[in-house]
Amino acid sequence: MNKIKVLLVEDESMLAMVVKETLEMKGFEIEIADNGVEGWVKFKNKQPDICVVDIMMPRKDGFSLVEDIRKVDDLVPIIFLSAKSQTADVIKGLEIGADDYMKKPFSMEELILRIKKLIRRTSVDPIESSSATLIDNTIGKFQFNFKRLELVHRNVTINLSQREAELLNLLIIHKNQVLERRMALLKLWGDDNIFTARSMDVYITRLRKFLALDSSIEILNIRGIGFKLID
């Protein structure tokens, strides 16, 4: 079995070494970067299975690094590490695209458990994560191609991320019906905790923005239950 490749971006050298040595003893493969600029280079070159990123770093902070990562990879799991615990910082991290958030100091046992949990979640083929897959479908004045990650409105082509396409796919499968929040979270994220729920809300907002080109389409919030795509 291949080792799980972890990219740790952390400017506290002592903490980085403790994390590296502990994870290596547990069978992980670790790459370390001590700032966001180096982290970006190693992300592109090493193609890690998961990223563990500190927020406050020199040259380029964790928020900026994760924003860059999410522009090219929508699925790689990301855990933020931070001494900050304010709600606004947690929400910002989730909106940018983090999957989890750990406050310093933390236990290595908990970090390892969270890494394994996120890896298990993303090991499922995303195309198989929904009960059915739409390859081509018309919705309102849009043509949606799930396989090509494209949403086309007349002469405008919107390139979707993998996660955006997966969520839109589920909404279309349940078109004019209620898509239960918990079911969608479990199918696409593998968990229904506060972090994944917030992340899905961000993707729903993005899809609403794309679909605004056609006023006949709407994604409704069904309070306490989920969402409903009206066509």
Coordinates of N, CA and C in Angstrom, one line a residue:
M1 N 0.8 -1.2 0.0 CA 0.0 0.0 0.0 C 0.9 1.2 0.0
N2 N 0.6 2.2 -0.9 CA 1.4 3.4 -0.9 C 1.2 4.3 0.3
K3 N 2.3 4.9 0.7 CA 2.2 5.8 1.9 C 1.4 7.0 1.6
I4 N 0.7 7.6 2.6 CA 0.0 8.8 2.4 C 1.0 10.0 2.4
K5 N 0.9 10.8 1.4 CA 1.9 11.9 1.3 C 1.2 13.2 1.9
V6 N 1.9 13.7 2.9 CA 1.4 14.9 3.7 C 2.3 16.0 3.4
L7 N 1.7 17.2 3.0 CA 2.5 18.4 2.9 C 2.2 19.2 4.2
L8 N 3.2 19.5 5.0 CA 3.1 20.3 6.2 C 3.7 21.6 6.0
V9 N 2.9 22.7 6.0 CA 3.5 24.0 5.8 C 3.4 24.7 7.2
E10 N 4.5 24.9 7.8 CA 4.6 25.4 9.2 C 5.9 26.1 9.5
D11 N 5.8 27.3 10.0 CA 7.1 28.1 10.2 C 7.7 27.9 11.5
E12 N 7.0 27.2 12.5 CA 7.6 26.9 13.7 C 8.4 25.6 13.6
S13 N 9.8 25.7 13.5 CA 10.6 24.6 13.1 C 10.5 23.4 14.1
M14 N 10.4 23.7 15.4 CA 10.4 22.6 16.4 C 9.1 21.9 16.2
L15 N 8.0 22.6 16.1 CA 6.7 21.9 15.9 C 6.7 21.1 14.6
A16 N 7.2 21.7 13.6 CA 7.3 21.0 12.3 C 8.0 19.6 12.4
M17 N 9.2 19.7 13.1 CA 10.0 18.4 13.3 C 9.2 17.4 14.1
V18 N 8.5 17.8 15.1 CA 7.8 16.9 16.0 C 6.7 16.2 15.1
V19 N 6.0 17.0 14.4 CA 4.9 16.5 13.5 C 5.5 15.5 12.5
K20 N 6.6 15.9 11.8 CA 7.2 15.1 10.8 C 7.7 13.8 11.4
E21 N 8.4 13.8 12.5 CA 8.9 12.6 13.1 C 7.8 11.6 13.5
T22 N 6.7 12.2 14.1 CA 5.6 11.4 14.6 C 4.9 10.8 13.5
L23 N 4.6 11.5 12.4 CA 3.8 11.0 11.3 C 4.7 10.0 10.5
E24 N 6.0 10.2 10.4 CA 6.8 9.2 9.7 C 6.8 7.9 10.5
M25 N 6.8 7.9 11.8 CA 6.8 6.7 12.6 C 5.5 6.0 12.4
K26 N 4.4 6.7 12.0 CA 3.1 6.1 11.8 C 2.9 5.7 10.3
G27 N 4.0 5.8 9.5 CA 3.9 5.3 8.2 C 3.6 6.3 7.1
F28 N 3.5 7.6 7.5 CA 3.2 8.7 6.5 C 4.5 9.1 5.8
E29 N 4.4 9.7 4.6 CA 5.5 10.4 3.9 C 5.3 11.9 4.0
I30 N 6.3 12.6 4.6 CA 6.1 14.0 4.9 C 7.0 14.9 4.1
E31 N 6.4 16.0 3.6 CA 7.2 17.1 3.0 C 6.9 18.3 3.9
I32 N 8.0 19.1 4.2 CA 7.9 20.3 5.0 C 8.2 21.5 4.3
A33 N 7.4 22.6 4.5 CA 7.8 23.9 3.9 C 7.6 24.9 5.1
D34 N 8.4 25.9 5.2 CA 8.3 26.8 6.3 C 7.7 28.2 6.0
N35 N 7.2 28.3 4.8 CA 6.4 29.5 4.4 C 5.5 29.2 3.3
G36 N 4.6 30.1 3.0 CA 3.6 29.8 1.9 C 4.2 29.7 0.5
V37 N 5.2 30.5 0.3 CA 5.8 30.5 -1.1 C 6.4 29.1 -1.3
E38 N 7.2 28.6 -0.3 CA 7.8 27.3 -0.5 C 6.7 26.2 -0.5
G39 N 5.7 26.4 0.3 CA 4.6 25.5 0.3 C 3.9 25.3 -1.0
W40 N 3.7 26.4 -1.8 CA 3.1 26.4 -3.1 C 4.0 25.6 -4.1
V41 N 5.3 25.8 -4.0 CA 6.2 25.1 -4.9 C 6.1 23.6 -4.6
K42 N 6.2 23.2 -3.4 CA 6.2 21.8 -3.0 C 4.8 21.2 -3.3
F43 N 3.7 22.0 -3.2 CA 2.4 21.4 -3.6 C 2.4 21.0 -5.0
K44 N 2.9 21.9 -5.9 CA 2.9 21.7 -7.3 C 3.8 20.5 -7.7
N45 N 5.0 20.4 -7.0 CA 6.0 19.4 -7.4 C 5.7 18.0 -6.8
K46 N 5.2 18.0 -5.6 CA 5.1 16.8 -4.9 C 3.7 16.1 -4.9
Q47 N 2.6 16.9 -5.3 CA 1.3 16.4 -5.4 C 0.9 15.6 -4.2
P48 N 0.8 16.2 -3.0 CA 0.4 15.5 -1.8 C -1.0 15.0 -1.8
D49 N -1.2 14.0 -0.9 CA -2.6 13.5 -0.7 C -3.4 14.4 0.3
I50 N -2.7 15.1 1.1 CA -3.4 16.0 2.1 C -2.4 17.1 2.5
C51 N -2.9 18.3 2.8 CA -2.1 19.4 3.2 C -2.5 19.8 4.6
V52 N -1.5 20.1 5.5 CA -1.7 20.6 6.8 C -1.0 22.0 6.8
V53 N -1.7 23.1 7.0 CA -1.2 24.4 6.7 C -1.4 25.3 7.9
D54 N -0.3 25.9 8.4 CA -0.4 27.0 9.4 C -1.0 28.3 8.7
I55 N -1.6 29.1 9.5 CA -2.2 30.3 8.9 C -1.2 31.5 9.0
M56 N -0.6 31.7 10.1 CA 0.3 32.9 10.2 C 1.7 32.4 9.9
M57 N 2.2 32.8 8.7 CA 3.5 32.5 8.2 C 4.1 33.7 7.4
P58 N 5.5 33.7 7.4 CA 6.1 34.8 6.6 C 6.0 34.6 5.1
R59 N 6.2 35.6 4.4 CA 6.2 35.7 2.9 C 4.9 35.4 2.3
K60 N 4.2 34.4 2.7 CA 2.8 34.1 2.2 C 2.1 33.4 3.3
D61 N 0.9 33.9 3.7 CA 0.2 33.3 4.8 C -0.6 32.1 4.3
G62 N -1.1 31.3 5.3 CA -1.9 30.1 5.0 C -3.1 30.4 4.1
F63 N -3.8 31.4 4.4 CA -5.1 31.8 3.7 C -4.7 31.9 2.2
S64 N -3.7 32.7 1.9 CA -3.3 33.0 0.5 C -2.8 31.7 -0.2
L65 N -2.1 30.8 0.6 CA -1.6 29.6 0.0 C -2.8 28.7 -0.4
V66 N -3.8 28.6 0.5 CA -4.9 27.7 0.3 C -5.8 28.2 -0.9
E67 N -5.9 29.5 -1.0 CA -6.6 30.1 -2.1 C -6.0 29.7 -3.4
D68 N -4.6 29.7 -3.5 CA -3.9 29.3 -4.7 C -4.1 27.8 -5.0
I69 N -4.1 27.0 -3.9 CA -4.3 25.6 -4.1 C -5.7 25.3 -4.7
R70 N -6.7 26.0 -4.1 CA -8.0 25.7 -4.5 C -8.3 26.2 -6.0
K71 N -7.5 27.0 -6.5 CA -7.7 27.4 -7.9 C -7.3 26.3 -8.9
V72 N -6.5 25.4 -8.4 CA -6.0 24.3 -9.3 C -6.4 22.9 -8.8
D73 N -6.8 22.8 -7.5 CA -7.2 21.5 -7.0 C -8.3 21.7 -6.0
D74 N -9.5 21.2 -6.3 CA -10.7 21.5 -5.5 C -10.9 20.4 -4.5
L75 N -10.2 19.3 -4.6 CA -10.5 18.1 -3.8 C -9.5 17.7 -2.7
V76 N -8.2 18.1 -2.9 CA -7.2 17.7 -2.0 C -7.6 18.2 -0.6
P77 N -7.6 17.3 0.4 CA -8.0 17.7 1.8 C -7.0 18.7 2.4
I78 N -7.5 19.7 3.1 CA -6.7 20.7 3.7 C -7.1 20.9 5.2
I79 N -6.1 20.8 6.1 CA -6.4 21.1 7.5 C -5.6 22.4 7.8
F80 N -6.3 23.4 8.4 CA -5.6 24.6 8.9 C -5.2 24.4 10.3
L81 N -3.9 24.8 10.7 CA -3.4 24.9 12.0 C -3.3 26.4 12.4
S82 N -3.8 26.7 13.6 CA -3.7 28.1 14.0 C -3.8 28.3 15.5
A83 N -3.1 29.3 16.0 CA -3.3 29.7 17.4 C -4.5 30.5 17.5
K84 N -5.1 31.0 16.4 CA -6.3 31.8 16.3 C -7.5 30.9 16.5
S85 N -8.5 31.3 17.2 CA -9.7 30.5 17.4 C -11.0 31.3 17.2
Q86 N -10.8 32.6 16.8 CA -12.0 33.4 16.6 C -12.9 32.8 15.5
T87 N -14.2 32.9 15.7 CA -15.2 32.4 14.7 C -14.9 32.9 13.3
A88 N -14.6 34.2 13.2 CA -14.4 34.8 11.9 C -13.2 34.1 11.2
D89 N -12.2 33.8 11.9 CA -11.0 33.1 11.3 C -11.4 31.7 10.8
V90 N -12.2 31.0 11.6 CA -12.6 29.6 11.3 C -13.4 29.7 10.0
I91 N -14.4 30.6 10.0 CA -15.3 30.8 8.8 C -14.5 31.2 7.6
K92 N -13.6 32.1 7.7 CA -12.8 32.5 6.6 C -12.0 31.3 6.0
G93 N -11.4 30.5 6.9 CA -10.7 29.3 6.4 C -11.6 28.3 5.7
L94 N -12.8 28.1 6.2 CA -13.7 27.2 5.5 C -14.2 27.8 4.2
E95 N -14.5 29.1 4.1 CA -14.9 29.7 2.9 C -13.8 29.6 1.8
I96 N -12.6 29.7 2.2 CA -11.5 29.6 1.3 C -11.4 28.2 0.7
G97 N -11.7 27.2 1.5 CA -11.7 25.9 1.0 C -11.1 24.8 1.9
A98 N -10.8 25.2 3.2 CA -10.3 24.2 4.1 C -11.3 23.2 4.5
D99 N -10.9 22.0 4.8 CA -11.8 20.9 5.2 C -11.9 20.8 6.7
D100 N -10.9 21.2 7.4 CA -10.9 21.1 8.9 C -10.0 22.2 9.5
Y101 N -10.1 22.4 10.8 CA -9.4 23.5 11.4 C -9.0 23.0 12.8
M102 N -7.7 23.1 13.2 CA -7.2 22.6 14.5 C -6.5 23.8 15.2
K103 N -6.9 24.0 16.4 CA -6.3 25.1 17.2 C -5.0 24.6 17.9
K104 N -4.0 25.3 17.9 CA -2.7 25.0 18.6 C -2.9 25.4 20.1
P105 N -2.4 24.6 21.0 CA -1.7 23.4 20.8 C -2.7 22.2 20.5
F106 N -2.2 21.2 19.8 CA -3.1 20.1 19.5 C -2.3 18.8 19.8
S107 N -3.1 17.7 19.9 CA -2.4 16.4 20.2 C -2.1 15.7 18.9
M108 N -1.0 15.0 18.8 CA -0.7 14.3 17.6 C -1.7 13.2 17.2
E109 N -2.2 12.6 18.3 CA -3.2 11.5 18.1 C -4.4 12.1 17.3
E110 N -4.9 13.3 17.7 CA -6.0 13.9 17.1 C -5.7 14.3 15.6
L111 N -4.5 14.8 15.4 CA -4.2 15.2 14.0 C -4.1 14.0 13.1
I112 N -3.6 12.9 13.6 CA -3.5 11.6 12.8 C -4.9 11.1 12.5
L113 N -5.8 11.1 13.5 CA -7.2 10.7 13.3 C -7.9 11.5 12.2
R114 N -7.7 12.9 12.3 CA -8.3 13.7 11.3 C -7.8 13.5 9.9
I115 N -6.5 13.3 9.8 CA -5.8 13.1 8.5 C -6.4 11.8 7.9
K116 N -6.5 10.8 8.7 CA -7.0 9.5 8.2 C -8.5 9.6 7.8
K117 N -9.2 10.3 8.5 CA -10.6 10.5 8.2 C -10.8 11.2 6.9
L118 N -10.1 12.3 6.7 CA -10.2 13.1 5.4 C -9.7 12.2 4.3
I119 N -8.7 11.4 4.4 CA -8.2 10.6 3.4 C -9.2 9.6 3.0
R120 N -9.8 9.0 4.0 CA -10.9 8.0 3.7 C -12.0 8.6 2.9
R121 N -12.4 9.8 3.3 CA -13.5 10.5 2.6 C -13.2 10.7 1.1
T122 N -11.9 11.1 0.8 CA -11.6 11.4 -0.6 C -11.1 10.2 -1.4
S123 N -11.0 9.1 -0.8 CA -10.6 7.9 -1.5 C -11.7 7.3 -2.4
V124 N -13.0 7.7 -2.1 CA -14.1 7.3 -2.9 C -14.1 8.0 -4.2
D125 N -14.3 7.3 -5.3 CA -14.4 7.9 -6.6 C -15.6 8.9 -6.6
P126 N -15.3 10.3 -6.9 CA -16.4 11.3 -6.8 C -17.5 11.0 -7.8
I127 N -17.2 10.4 -8.9 CA -18.3 10.2 -9.9 C -19.2 9.1 -9.3
E128 N -18.7 8.2 -8.5 CA -19.5 7.1 -7.9 C -20.2 7.6 -6.6
S129 N -19.9 8.8 -6.2 CA -20.4 9.2 -4.9 C -21.9 9.6 -4.9
S130 N -22.5 9.8 -6.1 CA -23.9 10.0 -6.2 C -24.6 8.7 -6.7
S131 N -25.9 8.6 -6.4 CA -26.6 7.4 -6.8 C -26.8 7.3 -8.3
A132 N -26.6 8.4 -9.0 CA -26.7 8.4 -10.5 C -25.8 9.5 -11.0
T133 N -25.4 9.4 -12.2 CA -24.6 10.4 -12.8 C -25.2 10.9 -14.1
L134 N -25.3 12.2 -14.2 CA -25.8 12.8 -15.5 C -24.6 13.2 -16.3
I135 N -24.5 12.7 -17.5 CA -23.4 13.1 -18.4 C -23.7 14.4 -19.1
D136 N -24.9 14.5 -19.7 CA -25.4 15.7 -20.4 C -26.8 15.9 -19.9
N137 N -27.1 17.2 -19.6 CA -28.5 17.4 -19.2 C -28.8 18.9 -19.4
T138 N -30.0 19.1 -19.8 CA -30.5 20.5 -20.0 C -31.2 20.9 -18.7
I139 N -30.9 22.1 -18.3 CA -31.6 22.7 -17.1 C -31.8 24.2 -17.5
G140 N -33.1 24.5 -17.6 CA -33.4 25.9 -18.0 C -32.8 26.1 -19.4
K141 N -32.0 27.2 -19.5 CA -31.3 27.5 -20.8 C -29.9 27.1 -20.7
F142 N -29.6 26.2 -19.8 CA -28.2 25.7 -19.6 C -28.1 24.3 -20.2
Q143 N -26.9 24.0 -20.7 CA -26.5 22.6 -20.9 C -25.4 22.3 -19.9
F144 N -25.6 21.2 -19.2 CA -24.7 20.8 -18.1 C -24.0 19.6 -18.6
N145 N -22.7 19.6 -18.6 CA -21.9 18.4 -19.0 C -21.0 18.1 -17.8
F146 N -21.5 17.0 -17.0 CA -20.8 16.7 -15.8 C -19.4 16.1 -16.1
K147 N -19.3 15.3 -17.1 CA -18.0 14.7 -17.4 C -16.9 15.8 -17.8
R148 N -17.3 16.8 -18.5 CA -16.4 17.9 -18.9 C -16.3 19.0 -17.9
L149 N -17.1 19.0 -16.8 CA -17.2 20.0 -15.8 C -17.5 21.4 -16.4
E150 N -18.6 21.3 -17.3 CA -19.0 22.6 -18.0 C -20.5 22.9 -17.8
L151 N -20.8 24.1 -17.7 CA -22.1 24.6 -17.7 C -22.2 25.7 -18.7
V152 N -23.0 25.5 -19.8 CA -23.0 26.4 -20.9 C -24.4 27.1 -21.0
H153 N -24.3 28.4 -21.2 CA -25.5 29.2 -21.3 C -25.3 30.1 -22.6
R154 N -26.0 29.7 -23.7 CA -25.9 30.3 -24.9 C -24.4 30.3 -25.4
N155 N -23.8 31.5 -25.5 CA -22.4 31.5 -25.9 C -21.4 31.6 -24.7
V156 N -21.9 31.4 -23.5 CA -21.1 31.5 -22.3 C -20.8 30.2 -21.7
T157 N -19.6 29.8 -21.5 CA -19.2 28.5 -20.9 C -18.6 28.8 -19.6
I158 N -19.2 28.1 -18.6 CA -18.7 28.3 -17.2 C -17.9 27.0 -16.8
N159 N -16.7 27.1 -16.5 CA -15.9 25.9 -16.1 C -16.0 25.7 -14.6
L160 N -16.6 24.5 -14.3 CA -16.8 24.2 -12.9 C -15.7 23.4 -12.3
S161 N -15.5 23.6 -11.0 CA -14.6 22.7 -10.3 C -15.3 21.3 -10.1
Q162 N -14.5 20.3 -9.7 CA -15.1 19.0 -9.5 C -16.2 19.0 -8.5
R163 N -15.9 19.7 -7.4 CA -16.9 19.7 -6.3 C -18.2 20.5 -6.8
E164 N -18.0 21.6 -7.5 CA -19.2 22.3 -8.0 C -20.1 21.4 -8.9
A165 N -19.4 20.7 -9.8 CA -20.1 19.8 -10.7 C -20.8 18.7 -10.0
E166 N -20.1 18.1 -9.0 CA -20.8 17.0 -8.2 C -22.0 17.5 -7.5
L167 N -21.9 18.7 -6.9 CA -23.1 19.2 -6.1 C -24.2 19.6 -7.1
L168 N -23.9 20.2 -8.2 CA -24.9 20.5 -9.2 C -25.6 19.2 -9.8
N169 N -24.7 18.2 -10.0 CA -25.2 16.9 -10.4 C -26.3 16.4 -9.5
L170 N -26.0 16.4 -8.2 CA -27.0 15.9 -7.2 C -28.3 16.7 -7.2
L171 N -28.1 18.1 -7.3 CA -29.3 18.9 -7.3 C -30.2 18.6 -8.6
I172 N -29.5 18.4 -9.7 CA -30.3 18.1 -10.9 C -31.0 16.7 -10.8
I173 N -30.3 15.8 -10.3 CA -30.9 14.5 -10.1 C -32.2 14.6 -9.2
H174 N -32.2 15.5 -8.3 CA -33.3 15.7 -7.4 C -34.1 17.0 -7.8
K175 N -34.0 17.4 -9.0 CA -34.6 18.6 -9.5 C -36.1 18.7 -9.1
N176 N -36.5 19.8 -8.6 CA -37.9 20.1 -8.2 C -38.3 19.2 -7.0
Q177 N -37.3 18.6 -6.4 CA -37.5 17.8 -5.1 C -36.5 18.4 -4.1
V178 N -36.7 18.0 -2.9 CA -35.8 18.4 -1.8 C -34.6 17.5 -1.8
L179 N -33.4 18.1 -1.9 CA -32.1 17.4 -1.7 C -31.8 17.6 -0.2
E180 N -31.8 16.5 0.6 CA -31.5 16.6 2.0 C -30.0 17.0 2.2
R181 N -29.8 17.9 3.1 CA -28.5 18.4 3.4 C -27.6 17.3 3.8
R182 N -28.0 16.5 4.8 CA -27.2 15.5 5.4 C -26.8 14.4 4.3
M183 N -27.8 14.0 3.5 CA -27.5 13.1 2.4 C -26.4 13.6 1.5
A184 N -26.5 14.9 1.1 CA -25.5 15.5 0.1 C -24.2 15.5 0.8
L185 N -24.1 15.9 2.1 CA -22.8 16.0 2.8 C -22.2 14.6 2.8
L186 N -22.9 13.6 3.2 CA -22.4 12.3 3.3 C -21.9 11.7 1.9
K187 N -22.6 12.0 0.9 CA -22.3 11.5 -0.4 C -21.0 12.2 -1.0
L188 N -21.0 13.5 -0.8 CA -19.9 14.3 -1.4 C -18.7 14.6 -0.5
W189 N -19.0 14.7 0.8 CA -17.9 15.1 1.7 C -17.6 13.9 2.6
G190 N -18.5 13.0 2.8 CA -18.2 11.8 3.7 C -18.5 12.1 5.1
D191 N -19.0 13.3 5.4 CA -19.2 13.7 6.8 C -20.2 14.8 6.8
D192 N -20.9 15.0 8.0 CA -21.8 16.1 8.0 C -21.6 17.0 9.3
N193 N -20.3 17.3 9.5 CA -19.9 18.1 10.6 C -20.1 19.6 10.2
I194 N -19.8 20.5 11.2 CA -19.9 21.9 10.9 C -19.0 22.4 9.8
F195 N -17.8 21.8 9.7 CA -16.9 22.3 8.6 C -17.4 21.9 7.2
T196 N -17.9 20.7 7.1 CA -18.3 20.3 5.8 C -19.6 21.0 5.4
A197 N -20.5 21.2 6.4 CA -21.7 21.9 6.2 C -21.5 23.4 5.7
R198 N -20.5 24.0 6.3 CA -20.2 25.4 5.9 C -19.6 25.4 4.5
S199 N -18.8 24.4 4.2 CA -18.2 24.3 2.9 C -19.2 24.1 1.8
M200 N -20.2 23.3 2.1 CA -21.3 23.1 1.1 C -22.1 24.4 0.9
D201 N -22.3 25.2 1.9 CA -23.0 26.4 1.8 C -22.2 27.4 0.8
V202 N -20.9 27.3 0.9 CA -20.1 28.2 0.0 C -20.3 27.7 -1.4
Y203 N -20.3 26.4 -1.7 CA -20.5 25.9 -3.0 C -21.9 26.2 -3.5
I204 N -22.9 26.2 -2.7 CA -24.3 26.5 -3.1 C -24.3 28.0 -3.5
T205 N -23.6 28.8 -2.8 CA -23.6 30.3 -3.2 C -22.9 30.4 -4.5
R206 N -21.9 29.7 -4.8 CA -21.2 29.8 -6.1 C -22.2 29.3 -7.2
L207 N -22.9 28.2 -7.0 CA -23.8 27.7 -8.0 C -24.9 28.7 -8.3
R208 N -25.4 29.3 -7.2 CA -26.5 30.3 -7.4 C -26.0 31.5 -8.3
K209 N -24.7 31.9 -8.1 CA -24.2 32.9 -8.9 C -24.1 32.5 -10.4
F210 N -23.7 31.3 -10.7 CA -23.6 30.8 -12.0 C -25.0 30.7 -12.7
L211 N -25.9 30.2 -11.9 CA -27.3 30.0 -12.5 C -28.1 31.3 -12.6
A212 N -27.6 32.4 -12.1 CA -28.3 33.6 -12.1 C -28.5 34.1 -13.6
L213 N -27.7 33.5 -14.5 CA -27.9 33.9 -15.9 C -29.3 33.5 -16.4
D214 N -30.0 32.6 -15.8 CA -31.3 32.2 -16.2 C -32.2 32.4 -15.0
S215 N -33.1 33.4 -15.1 CA -34.0 33.7 -14.0 C -35.1 32.7 -13.7
S216 N -35.2 31.7 -14.6 CA -36.2 30.6 -14.3 C -35.7 29.5 -13.4
I217 N -34.4 29.6 -13.1 CA -33.8 28.6 -12.2 C -33.5 29.2 -10.9
E218 N -33.7 28.4 -9.8 CA -33.5 28.9 -8.5 C -33.1 27.8 -7.5
I219 N -32.2 28.0 -6.6 CA -31.9 27.0 -5.6 C -32.4 27.6 -4.3
L220 N -33.5 26.9 -3.8 CA -34.1 27.3 -2.5 C -33.5 26.7 -1.3
N221 N -33.5 27.4 -0.2 CA -33.1 26.8 1.1 C -34.4 26.3 1.7
I222 N -34.4 25.0 2.0 CA -35.6 24.4 2.7 C -35.1 24.3 4.2
R223 N -35.6 25.2 5.0 CA -35.1 25.4 6.3 C -35.1 24.1 7.1
G224 N -33.9 23.7 7.7 CA -33.8 22.6 8.5 C -33.7 21.3 7.8
I225 N -33.9 21.3 6.4 CA -33.9 20.1 5.6 C -32.8 20.0 4.6
G226 N -32.8 21.0 3.7 CA -31.8 21.0 2.6 C -32.1 22.0 1.6
F227 N -31.9 21.6 0.3 CA -32.0 22.5 -0.8 C -33.0 22.0 -1.9
K228 N -33.5 22.9 -2.7 CA -34.4 22.4 -3.8 C -34.1 23.3 -5.0
L229 N -33.7 22.5 -6.1 CA -33.4 23.2 -7.4 C -34.7 23.3 -8.1
I230 N -35.2 24.5 -8.4 CA -36.4 24.8 -9.1 C -36.1 25.1 -10.6
D231 N -36.7 24.3 -11.5 CA -36.5 24.6 -12.9 C -37.9 24.6 -13.5

